[in-house]
């Protein structure tokens, strides 16, 4: 049977949890807040990619540090800061548009944008995990290869941001 070939494993459930949370937060906050938050997040991810690339090629060699681990750590810290900034600015926007009524269309669109926002957050986290921890954990490849969602999000991040990573097929 075709359906039996698609089995959701524990890793898929772990990935689905923040995606469901993002959709729920989008439903609560609405389209305007989630749209602004998603825009800030995407611009922030692009800025973090550019800044971490600049830091690893220009700044780190000048101060005598050339570790790949430090580069990934720098990217991770900047990414965490961008997530915090996106959420903070979204709260400010939510306070400004507090009188806008949230009808079903606005809530549904907000849920969709919240889901997409968390796809990007989880996706970049997966890429960082692959770069940093994936090399250390040997049996992660078996778990990863049996996952349905992991590979799709990883390949989406490769396609959207053109990370210097190999796609997983």
Tab-separated table of C-alpha atoms in Angstrom:
chain	number	residue	atom	x	y	z
A	1	UNK	CA	0.000	0.000	0.000
A	2	UNK	CA	1.249	3.504	-0.785
A	3	UNK	CA	0.223	4.987	2.558
A	4	UNK	CA	2.373	2.539	4.505
A	5	UNK	CA	5.534	3.859	2.843
A	6	UNK	CA	4.972	7.241	4.519
A	7	UNK	CA	5.399	6.649	8.212
A	8	UNK	CA	5.851	9.575	10.552
A	9	UNK	CA	8.650	8.988	13.042
A	10	UNK	CA	9.530	10.767	16.281
A	11	UNK	CA	11.687	13.349	14.501
A	12	UNK	CA	8.710	14.349	12.346
A	13	UNK	CA	6.574	14.813	15.452
A	14	UNK	CA	9.303	16.918	17.076
A	15	UNK	CA	9.405	19.100	13.958
A	16	UNK	CA	5.600	19.336	13.726
A	17	UNK	CA	5.256	20.626	17.301
A	18	UNK	CA	6.778	24.096	16.674
A	19	UNK	CA	4.998	24.309	13.304
A	20	UNK	CA	1.650	23.716	15.014
A	21	UNK	CA	2.613	26.255	17.684
A	22	UNK	CA	3.413	28.801	14.961
A	23	UNK	CA	0.050	28.236	13.284
A	24	UNK	CA	-1.707	28.639	16.639
A	25	UNK	CA	0.188	31.862	17.424
A	26	UNK	CA	-0.680	33.142	13.962
A	27	UNK	CA	-4.350	32.356	14.559
A	28	UNK	CA	-4.273	34.313	17.827
A	29	UNK	CA	-2.227	37.294	16.584
A	30	UNK	CA	-3.681	37.689	13.097
A	31	UNK	CA	-2.418	38.525	9.627
A	32	UNK	CA	-0.867	41.957	10.192
A	33	UNK	CA	1.280	40.943	13.143
A	34	UNK	CA	2.398	37.667	11.570
A	35	UNK	CA	3.066	39.290	8.203
A	36	UNK	CA	5.286	41.910	9.796
A	37	UNK	CA	7.020	39.317	11.951
A	38	UNK	CA	7.657	37.049	8.938
A	39	UNK	CA	9.086	39.951	6.924
A	40	UNK	CA	11.442	40.907	9.765
A	41	UNK	CA	12.479	37.270	10.189
A	42	UNK	CA	13.251	36.743	6.488
A	43	UNK	CA	15.204	39.997	6.222
A	44	UNK	CA	17.000	39.069	9.430
A	45	UNK	CA	17.961	35.621	8.145
A	46	UNK	CA	19.367	37.159	4.970
A	47	UNK	CA	21.281	39.717	7.056
A	48	UNK	CA	22.622	36.993	9.366
A	49	UNK	CA	23.802	34.931	6.387
A	50	UNK	CA	25.598	37.948	4.915
A	51	UNK	CA	27.039	39.069	8.249
A	52	UNK	CA	28.248	35.609	9.250
A	53	UNK	CA	29.839	35.171	5.824
A	54	UNK	CA	31.550	38.528	6.216
A	55	UNK	CA	32.687	37.648	9.727
A	56	UNK	CA	34.098	34.266	8.716
A	57	UNK	CA	36.015	35.642	5.715
A	58	UNK	CA	37.095	39.093	6.912
A	59	UNK	CA	36.821	39.543	10.673
A	60	UNK	CA	37.811	36.118	12.044
A	61	UNK	CA	41.078	35.843	10.039
A	62	UNK	CA	42.127	39.341	11.163
A	63	UNK	CA	41.766	38.468	14.824
A	64	UNK	CA	43.415	35.091	14.305
A	65	UNK	CA	40.350	32.914	14.716
A	66	UNK	CA	39.447	30.572	11.878
A	67	UNK	CA	37.382	27.866	13.486
A	68	UNK	CA	34.318	26.501	11.709
A	69	UNK	CA	32.742	25.928	15.111
A	70	UNK	CA	33.088	29.613	15.986
A	71	UNK	CA	31.522	30.580	12.671
A	72	UNK	CA	28.516	28.325	13.288
A	73	UNK	CA	28.232	29.580	16.875
A	74	UNK	CA	28.323	33.185	15.633
A	75	UNK	CA	25.561	32.384	13.115
A	76	UNK	CA	23.473	30.675	15.800
A	77	UNK	CA	23.742	33.595	18.218
A	78	UNK	CA	22.859	36.101	15.504
A	79	UNK	CA	19.919	33.949	14.430
A	80	UNK	CA	18.631	33.750	18.015
A	81	UNK	CA	18.908	37.536	18.229
A	82	UNK	CA	16.931	37.912	14.998
A	83	UNK	CA	14.162	35.648	16.310
A	84	UNK	CA	14.003	37.753	19.478
A	85	UNK	CA	13.939	40.982	17.433
A	86	UNK	CA	11.183	39.676	15.142
A	87	UNK	CA	9.014	38.669	18.094
A	88	UNK	CA	9.674	41.971	19.893
A	89	UNK	CA	8.775	44.060	16.840
A	90	UNK	CA	5.700	41.909	16.234
A	91	UNK	CA	4.511	42.680	19.768
A	92	UNK	CA	4.978	46.402	19.097
A	93	UNK	CA	2.946	46.111	15.881
A	94	UNK	CA	0.289	44.129	17.753
A	95	UNK	CA	-0.016	46.957	20.276
A	96	UNK	CA	-0.432	49.481	17.449
A	97	UNK	CA	-3.157	47.508	15.675
A	98	UNK	CA	-4.965	46.341	18.791
A	99	UNK	CA	-8.276	47.813	17.572
A	100	UNK	CA	-8.274	45.897	14.275
A	101	UNK	CA	-10.932	43.184	14.497
A	102	UNK	CA	-9.720	39.652	13.879
A	103	UNK	CA	-12.245	37.966	11.610
A	104	UNK	CA	-11.894	34.432	10.286
A	105	UNK	CA	-10.008	35.468	7.139
A	106	UNK	CA	-7.492	37.519	9.112
A	107	UNK	CA	-7.028	34.719	11.627
A	108	UNK	CA	-6.675	32.068	8.913
A	109	UNK	CA	-4.131	34.132	6.990
A	110	UNK	CA	-2.295	34.786	10.260
A	111	UNK	CA	-2.212	31.051	10.979
A	112	UNK	CA	-0.755	30.411	7.529
A	113	UNK	CA	1.908	33.083	7.966
A	114	UNK	CA	2.673	31.836	11.478
A	115	UNK	CA	3.160	28.339	10.094
A	116	UNK	CA	5.459	29.657	7.345
A	117	UNK	CA	7.415	31.710	9.873
A	118	UNK	CA	8.056	28.664	12.008
A	119	UNK	CA	8.995	26.622	8.927
A	120	UNK	CA	11.834	29.096	8.417
A	121	UNK	CA	12.826	29.058	12.100
A	122	UNK	CA	12.839	25.244	12.210
A	123	UNK	CA	14.545	25.070	8.809
A	124	UNK	CA	17.464	27.274	9.760
A	125	UNK	CA	17.750	25.359	13.031
A	126	UNK	CA	17.916	22.106	11.047
A	127	UNK	CA	20.666	23.518	8.826
A	128	UNK	CA	22.685	24.611	11.870
A	129	UNK	CA	22.084	21.194	13.439
A	130	UNK	CA	23.331	19.455	10.289
A	131	UNK	CA	26.432	21.629	10.117
A	132	UNK	CA	27.356	21.450	13.775
A	133	UNK	CA	25.893	18.407	15.485
A	134	UNK	CA	25.189	16.214	12.449
A	135	UNK	CA	28.904	15.602	12.049
A	136	UNK	CA	29.252	14.454	15.655
A	137	UNK	CA	26.233	12.161	15.902
A	138	UNK	CA	26.787	9.142	13.691
A	139	UNK	CA	23.337	7.551	13.803
A	140	UNK	CA	21.519	10.797	12.931
A	141	UNK	CA	21.624	9.857	9.254
A	142	UNK	CA	19.403	6.815	9.807
A	143	UNK	CA	16.856	8.849	11.759
A	144	UNK	CA	17.044	11.727	9.281
A	145	UNK	CA	16.653	9.508	6.224
A	146	UNK	CA	13.493	7.903	7.644
A	147	UNK	CA	11.922	11.305	8.324
A	148	UNK	CA	9.435	12.804	5.894
A	149	UNK	CA	9.403	16.419	7.055
A	150	UNK	CA	13.093	16.848	7.943
A	151	UNK	CA	14.329	16.355	4.383
A	152	UNK	CA	11.659	18.594	2.890
A	153	UNK	CA	12.396	21.519	5.205
A	154	UNK	CA	16.158	21.062	4.815
A	155	UNK	CA	15.873	21.099	1.019
A	156	UNK	CA	13.556	24.128	1.181
A	157	UNK	CA	16.190	26.061	3.135
A	158	UNK	CA	18.802	25.031	0.584
A	159	UNK	CA	16.555	26.282	-2.218
A	160	UNK	CA	15.406	29.556	-0.614
A	161	UNK	CA	18.634	30.792	0.958
A	162	UNK	CA	21.162	28.886	-1.151
A	163	UNK	CA	23.121	27.814	1.907
A	164	UNK	CA	26.458	26.231	1.140
A	165	UNK	CA	24.994	22.801	1.914
A	166	UNK	CA	24.193	19.688	-0.047
A	167	UNK	CA	20.494	18.884	-0.485
A	168	UNK	CA	19.176	15.639	1.014
A	169	UNK	CA	17.265	13.462	-1.440
